[in-house]
Amino acid sequence: MAICISIVVGKGGAGKTTTCVNLASAMAMDGNKVLVVDTDTQANTTMFLTSYKLNEKAFGGKGLFDMIRAWGLIDVENYIHPTQIEGIDVIVSNDATPLIPQQLETLEKVAGIKAEEFLLHALSEVAENYDYILIDTPPAQNDVLVQNALLASDHVIIPVKLDEQCIDALKLSDGLRMQLEKDYDTEINLLGILPTMVERTALTSYYLDLAFVNKDREENPAAEELAIPYADKLFRTYIHKGNVINESSLYKKPALLINKKAKPCVDYVNLWAEIKERMGV
Ligand SMILES: Nc1ncnc2c1ncn2[C@@H]1O[C@H](COP(=O)(O)OP(=O)(O)OP(=O)(O)O)[C@@H](O)[C@H]1O
Ligand SMILES: [Mg+2]
């Protein structure tokens, strides 16, 4: 049975998609079979994995929305597409993704499946075909697709740029995770907080030192907020800023397929090793 991990934070541009596609690549290069689910209207994950952009009509009307619309009539397997990377399949986002919330409400009325539990049901149909399922999510705090991702997941990764706005968003997203655990009497483990786009500037060094080395916390309220509740949740690995990520947009494929030796790529491979250690697999 696949282990399902979602990448969630309600702040745009935090590194969710970059983390999703490169972590999936690291998993696949390590011999795993991976299913990626793109729940974001921007469809960036779909583009990195398949090279198709949102405006290019592809996948024959078989995206996430279409899967929801055909629920009960057509098997989930029919909505899974191969990607440019061996070992990775994808459920794509397309131009109908904005209609999903409404479609989920309809489904709840006609089929009695709770709108926020759709992915949990759908992915359980195909979970035995994969080692891991990764879900990329939109930059929203409490939207029905973020709820779907969290409720379908065993684990959550929260990527953060080390700034105040992202740290606020981290707390809200983790709050949602805990709320859902309570409301649905389930376990959604916070696997870790991942610092992304790290540059060795004075400010990031400051945050990282405080977070990792545990010094001076009492003297700085912002650092205290980050470090105290989350210090043991920060990954040892953090992702450096690097040009290879920009190149990867240009070439429309994950950075790990462009230059494995580039710093952010080495970081993503190290992250995968650390994740395995944390999950005990
Ligand atoms: N390690 C990195 N080095 C350099 N640039 C990066 C890195 N990680 C992400 N970026 C860039 O930062 C921007 C945001 O990254 P990404 O799309 O992964 O964030 P996101 O959280 O998925 O955003 P959204 O919430 O809009 O979906 C992108 O332009 C991406 O190329
Ligand atoms: Mg994204």
CSV table of C-alpha atoms and ligand atoms in Angstrom, one decimal:
chain,number,residue,atom,x,y,z
A,1,MET,CA,0.0,0.0,0.0
A,2,ALA,CA,1.4,3.4,-1.0
A,3,ILE,CA,2.4,5.9,1.7
A,4,CYS,CA,0.7,9.2,0.9
A,5,ILE,CA,2.5,12.5,1.5
A,6,SER,CA,1.0,15.9,0.8
A,7,ILE,CA,3.0,19.1,0.3
A,8,VAL,CA,1.0,21.9,2.0
A,9,VAL,CA,1.4,25.6,2.9
A,10,GLY,CA,-1.1,28.3,2.4
A,11,LYS,CA,1.4,30.7,1.0
A,12,GLY,CA,2.2,31.2,-2.7
A,13,GLY,CA,5.7,30.7,-4.0
A,14,ALA,CA,6.9,28.7,-0.9
A,15,GLY,CA,8.4,25.9,-3.0
A,16,LYS,CA,5.6,23.3,-2.8
A,17,THR,CA,5.6,22.4,-6.5
A,18,THR,CA,9.4,22.4,-6.8
A,19,THR,CA,9.5,20.1,-3.8
A,20,CYS,CA,6.8,17.9,-5.1
A,21,VAL,CA,8.3,17.2,-8.5
A,22,ASN,CA,11.9,16.9,-7.3
A,23,LEU,CA,11.0,14.7,-4.3
A,24,ALA,CA,9.0,12.5,-6.7
A,25,SER,CA,12.0,12.3,-9.0
A,26,ALA,CA,14.3,11.4,-6.1
A,27,MET,CA,11.9,8.7,-5.0
A,28,ALA,CA,11.6,7.3,-8.6
A,29,MET,CA,15.4,7.4,-9.1
A,30,ASP,CA,15.6,5.3,-5.9
A,31,GLY,CA,13.5,2.6,-7.6
A,32,ASN,CA,10.1,3.5,-6.3
A,33,LYS,CA,6.8,3.7,-8.2
A,34,VAL,CA,5.2,7.1,-7.5
A,35,LEU,CA,1.9,8.6,-8.2
A,36,VAL,CA,1.7,12.4,-8.1
A,37,VAL,CA,-1.6,14.3,-7.8
A,38,ASP,CA,-1.8,17.9,-9.0
A,39,THR,CA,-4.7,19.7,-7.2
A,40,ASP,CA,-3.6,23.2,-8.1
A,41,THR,CA,-5.4,25.2,-10.8
A,42,GLN,CA,-2.0,26.6,-11.9
A,43,ALA,CA,-1.1,23.0,-13.0
A,44,ASN,CA,2.6,23.6,-12.6
A,45,THR,CA,3.3,20.1,-11.3
A,46,THR,CA,1.5,18.7,-14.4
A,47,MET,CA,3.8,20.9,-16.6
A,48,PHE,CA,7.0,19.8,-14.9
A,49,LEU,CA,6.0,16.1,-15.1
A,50,THR,CA,4.5,16.0,-18.6
A,51,SER,CA,5.9,19.2,-20.3
A,52,TYR,CA,2.3,20.1,-21.2
A,53,LYS,CA,1.1,23.6,-20.1
A,54,LEU,CA,-2.4,24.5,-19.0
A,55,ASN,CA,-3.4,26.0,-22.3
A,56,GLU,CA,-2.2,23.0,-24.4
A,57,LYS,CA,-5.2,20.7,-24.7
A,58,ALA,CA,-3.8,17.4,-23.6
A,59,PHE,CA,-4.8,14.2,-21.7
A,60,GLY,CA,-8.1,13.9,-23.5
A,61,GLY,CA,-10.3,15.5,-20.9
A,62,LYS,CA,-9.0,13.2,-18.3
A,63,GLY,CA,-7.9,15.4,-15.4
A,64,LEU,CA,-8.8,15.4,-11.7
A,65,PHE,CA,-12.0,17.3,-12.4
A,66,ASP,CA,-13.1,14.7,-15.0
A,67,MET,CA,-12.3,11.9,-12.6
A,68,ILE,CA,-14.6,13.5,-10.0
A,69,ARG,CA,-17.3,14.0,-12.6
A,70,ALA,CA,-17.1,10.3,-13.7
A,71,TRP,CA,-16.9,8.9,-10.1
A,72,GLY,CA,-18.7,5.6,-9.9
A,73,LEU,CA,-18.8,5.2,-13.6
A,74,ILE,CA,-15.2,5.1,-14.7
A,75,ASP,CA,-12.3,3.7,-12.6
A,76,VAL,CA,-9.7,6.0,-11.2
A,77,GLU,CA,-7.0,4.1,-13.1
A,78,ASN,CA,-8.3,5.6,-16.3
A,79,TYR,CA,-7.4,9.1,-15.1
A,80,ILE,CA,-3.7,8.2,-14.4
A,81,HIS,CA,-1.2,9.3,-17.0
A,82,PRO,CA,2.5,8.4,-17.6
A,83,THR,CA,5.1,11.2,-17.3
A,84,GLN,CA,8.4,12.0,-18.8
A,85,ILE,CA,10.1,10.3,-15.8
A,86,GLU,CA,10.3,6.6,-15.5
A,87,GLY,CA,8.5,5.4,-12.3
A,88,ILE,CA,6.2,8.5,-12.0
A,89,ASP,CA,2.6,8.6,-13.0
A,90,VAL,CA,0.3,11.6,-12.6
A,91,ILE,CA,-3.3,12.7,-12.1
A,92,VAL,CA,-3.2,16.0,-13.9
A,93,SER,CA,-4.8,19.4,-13.3
A,94,ASN,CA,-6.4,21.0,-16.3
A,95,ASP,CA,-8.5,24.0,-17.1
A,96,ALA,CA,-11.5,22.4,-15.4
A,97,THR,CA,-9.8,22.3,-12.0
A,98,PRO,CA,-11.5,25.6,-10.9
A,99,LEU,CA,-14.8,23.7,-11.1
A,100,ILE,CA,-13.8,21.0,-8.7
A,101,PRO,CA,-15.2,22.5,-5.5
A,102,GLN,CA,-18.7,22.8,-7.1
A,103,GLN,CA,-18.4,19.3,-8.5
A,104,LEU,CA,-17.5,17.9,-5.1
A,105,GLU,CA,-20.6,19.4,-3.6
A,106,THR,CA,-22.7,17.8,-6.3
A,107,LEU,CA,-21.0,14.5,-5.7
A,108,GLU,CA,-21.7,14.8,-2.0
A,109,LYS,CA,-25.4,15.3,-2.7
A,110,VAL,CA,-25.8,12.5,-5.3
A,111,ALA,CA,-23.3,9.9,-4.0
A,112,GLY,CA,-23.0,10.7,-0.3
A,113,ILE,CA,-19.2,11.1,-0.5
A,114,LYS,CA,-18.1,13.9,1.8
A,115,ALA,CA,-16.6,16.7,-0.4
A,116,GLU,CA,-13.4,16.8,1.6
A,117,GLU,CA,-13.0,13.0,1.6
A,118,PHE,CA,-13.1,12.4,-2.1
A,119,LEU,CA,-9.3,11.9,-2.6
A,120,LEU,CA,-9.1,9.6,0.3
A,121,HIS,CA,-11.6,7.3,-1.4
A,122,ALA,CA,-10.3,7.8,-4.9
A,123,LEU,CA,-6.6,7.2,-4.0
A,124,SER,CA,-7.4,4.1,-2.0
A,125,GLU,CA,-8.6,2.5,-5.3
A,126,VAL,CA,-5.1,2.7,-6.7
A,127,ALA,CA,-2.8,2.8,-3.7
A,128,GLU,CA,-1.7,-0.8,-4.0
A,129,ASN,CA,-0.1,0.0,-7.4
A,130,TYR,CA,2.4,2.5,-5.9
A,131,ASP,CA,5.0,2.8,-3.2
A,132,TYR,CA,4.3,6.5,-2.7
A,133,ILE,CA,1.6,9.0,-3.5
A,134,LEU,CA,2.6,12.7,-3.5
A,135,ILE,CA,0.0,15.5,-3.6
A,136,ASP,CA,0.8,19.0,-4.6
A,137,THR,CA,-1.7,21.6,-3.3
A,138,PRO,CA,-2.8,25.2,-4.1
A,139,PRO,CA,-1.6,28.2,-2.1
A,140,ALA,CA,-4.8,28.3,0.0
A,141,GLN,CA,-5.4,28.1,3.7
A,142,ASN,CA,-8.6,26.2,4.1
A,143,ASP,CA,-9.9,25.2,0.7
A,144,VAL,CA,-11.7,21.9,-0.1
A,145,LEU,CA,-8.7,20.6,-2.2
A,146,VAL,CA,-6.2,21.3,0.6
A,147,GLN,CA,-8.6,19.5,3.0
A,148,ASN,CA,-8.8,16.6,0.5
A,149,ALA,CA,-5.0,16.4,0.3
A,150,LEU,CA,-4.6,16.4,4.1
A,151,LEU,CA,-7.3,13.8,4.7
A,152,ALA,CA,-5.9,11.5,2.1
A,153,SER,CA,-2.4,11.7,3.6
A,154,ASP,CA,-0.4,9.7,6.1
A,155,HIS,CA,2.2,12.5,6.2
A,156,VAL,CA,2.5,16.2,5.5
A,157,ILE,CA,5.5,18.3,4.5
A,158,ILE,CA,5.3,22.0,5.0
A,159,PRO,CA,7.9,23.9,2.8
A,160,VAL,CA,8.8,27.4,4.0
A,161,LYS,CA,10.8,30.3,2.7
A,162,LEU,CA,12.4,31.7,5.8
A,163,ASP,CA,10.4,34.9,6.2
A,164,GLU,CA,7.7,36.1,8.5
A,165,GLN,CA,4.8,35.6,6.1
A,166,CYS,CA,5.7,32.0,5.3
A,167,ILE,CA,6.1,31.2,9.0
A,168,ASP,CA,2.6,32.6,9.7
A,169,ALA,CA,1.2,30.5,6.9
A,170,LEU,CA,3.0,27.5,8.3
A,171,LYS,CA,1.3,27.9,11.6
A,172,LEU,CA,-2.1,28.2,9.9
A,173,SER,CA,-1.6,25.2,7.7
A,174,ASP,CA,-0.4,23.1,10.6
A,175,GLY,CA,-3.5,24.3,12.6
A,176,LEU,CA,-5.7,23.0,9.8
A,177,ARG,CA,-3.9,19.7,9.9
A,178,MET,CA,-4.5,19.4,13.6
A,179,GLN,CA,-8.1,20.5,13.3
A,180,LEU,CA,-8.8,17.9,10.6
A,181,GLU,CA,-7.1,15.2,12.8
A,182,LYS,CA,-9.6,16.1,15.6
A,183,ASP,CA,-12.7,16.5,13.5
A,184,TYR,CA,-12.2,13.3,11.5
A,185,ASP,CA,-10.6,11.3,14.3
A,186,THR,CA,-7.6,10.4,12.1
A,187,GLU,CA,-3.8,10.8,12.1
A,188,ILE,CA,-2.1,13.1,9.7
A,189,ASN,CA,1.6,13.2,10.7
A,190,LEU,CA,3.6,16.4,10.3
A,191,LEU,CA,6.6,14.8,8.7
A,192,GLY,CA,8.7,18.0,8.7
A,193,ILE,CA,9.1,21.6,7.9
A,194,LEU,CA,11.4,22.2,4.9
A,195,PRO,CA,13.3,25.5,4.5
A,196,THR,CA,13.4,26.2,0.8
A,197,MET,CA,15.3,28.7,-1.4
A,198,VAL,CA,17.9,29.2,1.3
A,199,GLU,CA,20.6,31.7,0.6
A,200,ARG,CA,23.3,32.3,3.1
A,201,THR,CA,22.3,35.8,3.8
A,202,ALA,CA,22.5,37.3,7.2
A,203,LEU,CA,18.7,36.9,7.7
A,204,THR,CA,18.4,33.3,6.7
A,205,SER,CA,21.5,32.4,8.7
A,206,TYR,CA,19.9,34.1,11.6
A,207,TYR,CA,16.7,32.1,11.2
A,208,LEU,CA,18.5,28.8,10.6
A,209,ASP,CA,20.9,29.3,13.5
A,210,LEU,CA,18.0,30.0,15.8
A,211,ALA,CA,16.0,27.1,14.5
A,212,PHE,CA,18.8,24.6,14.4
A,213,VAL,CA,21.2,25.7,17.1
A,214,ASN,CA,18.6,26.8,19.6
A,215,LYS,CA,20.4,29.9,20.7
A,216,ASP,CA,19.1,33.3,21.7
A,217,ARG,CA,15.5,32.2,21.4
A,218,GLU,CA,14.2,34.2,24.4
A,219,GLU,CA,15.6,37.4,23.0
A,220,ASN,CA,13.7,37.3,19.7
A,221,PRO,CA,9.9,36.7,19.7
A,222,ALA,CA,9.7,35.8,16.0
A,223,ALA,CA,12.5,33.3,16.3
A,224,GLU,CA,10.9,31.9,19.4
A,225,GLU,CA,7.7,31.3,17.6
A,226,LEU,CA,9.4,29.4,14.8
A,227,ALA,CA,11.9,27.5,16.9
A,228,ILE,CA,10.0,26.4,20.0
A,229,PRO,CA,7.0,24.6,18.6
A,230,TYR,CA,8.7,23.4,15.4
A,231,ALA,CA,12.4,22.9,16.2
A,232,ASP,CA,12.2,19.2,16.3
A,233,LYS,CA,10.1,19.2,13.1
A,234,LEU,CA,12.6,21.1,10.9
A,235,PHE,CA,14.3,18.8,8.5
A,236,ARG,CA,18.1,18.7,8.9
A,237,THR,CA,18.2,19.1,5.1
A,238,TYR,CA,17.3,22.4,3.6
A,239,ILE,CA,17.0,23.4,0.0
A,240,HIS,CA,19.5,25.9,-1.3
A,241,LYS,CA,18.5,28.5,-3.9
A,242,GLY,CA,19.9,27.7,-7.3
A,243,ASN,CA,19.6,28.5,-11.0
A,244,VAL,CA,18.9,24.9,-11.9
A,245,ILE,CA,15.3,25.5,-10.6
A,246,ASN,CA,14.8,28.4,-13.1
A,247,GLU,CA,16.3,26.3,-15.8
A,248,SER,CA,13.9,23.5,-14.9
A,249,SER,CA,10.9,25.9,-15.7
A,250,LEU,CA,12.5,26.7,-19.0
A,251,TYR,CA,13.0,23.0,-19.9
A,252,LYS,CA,9.6,22.0,-18.4
A,253,LYS,CA,11.1,19.1,-16.4
A,254,PRO,CA,12.2,18.5,-12.8
A,255,ALA,CA,15.6,20.0,-11.9
A,256,LEU,CA,16.8,16.5,-10.9
A,257,LEU,CA,16.5,15.5,-14.6
A,258,ILE,CA,18.7,18.4,-15.7
A,259,ASN,CA,21.7,18.4,-13.4
A,260,LYS,CA,21.8,16.0,-10.4
A,261,LYS,CA,24.9,17.6,-9.1
A,262,ALA,CA,23.4,21.1,-8.8
A,263,LYS,CA,23.0,22.1,-5.1
A,264,PRO,CA,19.2,22.1,-4.9
A,265,CYS,CA,19.2,18.7,-6.6
A,266,VAL,CA,21.7,17.2,-4.1
A,267,ASP,CA,19.5,18.7,-1.4
A,268,TYR,CA,16.4,17.0,-2.7
A,269,VAL,CA,18.2,13.6,-2.8
A,270,ASN,CA,19.3,14.2,0.8
A,271,LEU,CA,15.8,15.2,1.7
A,272,TRP,CA,14.5,11.9,0.4
A,273,ALA,CA,17.1,10.0,2.5
A,274,GLU,CA,16.1,12.0,5.6
A,275,ILE,CA,12.4,11.3,4.9
A,276,LYS,CA,13.1,7.6,4.7
A,277,GLU,CA,14.9,7.8,8.0
A,278,ARG,CA,12.0,9.7,9.6
A,279,MET,CA,9.4,7.3,8.3
A,280,GLY,CA,11.5,4.3,9.3
A,281,VAL,CA,11.3,2.7,5.9
B,1,LIG,N1,15.5,26.1,-4.5
B,1,LIG,C1,15.1,27.1,-5.4
B,1,LIG,N2,16.0,27.9,-6.0
B,1,LIG,C2,15.6,28.9,-6.8
B,1,LIG,N3,14.4,29.1,-7.1
B,1,LIG,C3,13.4,28.4,-6.5
B,1,LIG,C4,13.7,27.3,-5.7
B,1,LIG,N4,12.6,26.7,-5.2
B,1,LIG,C5,11.6,27.4,-5.8
B,1,LIG,N5,12.1,28.4,-6.6
B,1,LIG,C6,11.3,29.3,-7.4
B,1,LIG,O1,10.4,30.0,-6.6
B,1,LIG,C7,9.1,30.1,-7.3
B,1,LIG,C8,8.0,29.4,-6.4
B,1,LIG,O2,8.3,28.0,-6.3
B,1,LIG,P1,7.2,27.0,-6.4
B,1,LIG,O3,6.4,27.1,-7.7
B,1,LIG,O4,7.8,25.6,-6.2
B,1,LIG,O5,6.3,27.4,-5.2
B,1,LIG,P2,4.8,27.0,-4.8
B,1,LIG,O6,4.7,27.0,-3.3
B,1,LIG,O7,4.4,25.8,-5.5
B,1,LIG,O8,4.0,28.2,-5.4
B,1,LIG,P3,2.4,28.3,-5.6
B,1,LIG,O9,1.8,28.4,-4.2
B,1,LIG,O10,2.1,29.5,-6.5
B,1,LIG,O11,1.9,27.0,-6.2
B,1,LIG,C9,9.2,29.5,-8.6
B,1,LIG,O12,9.5,30.5,-9.6
B,1,LIG,C10,10.5,28.6,-8.5
B,1,LIG,O13,11.2,28.5,-9.7
B,2,MG,MG,2.8,25.3,-6.8
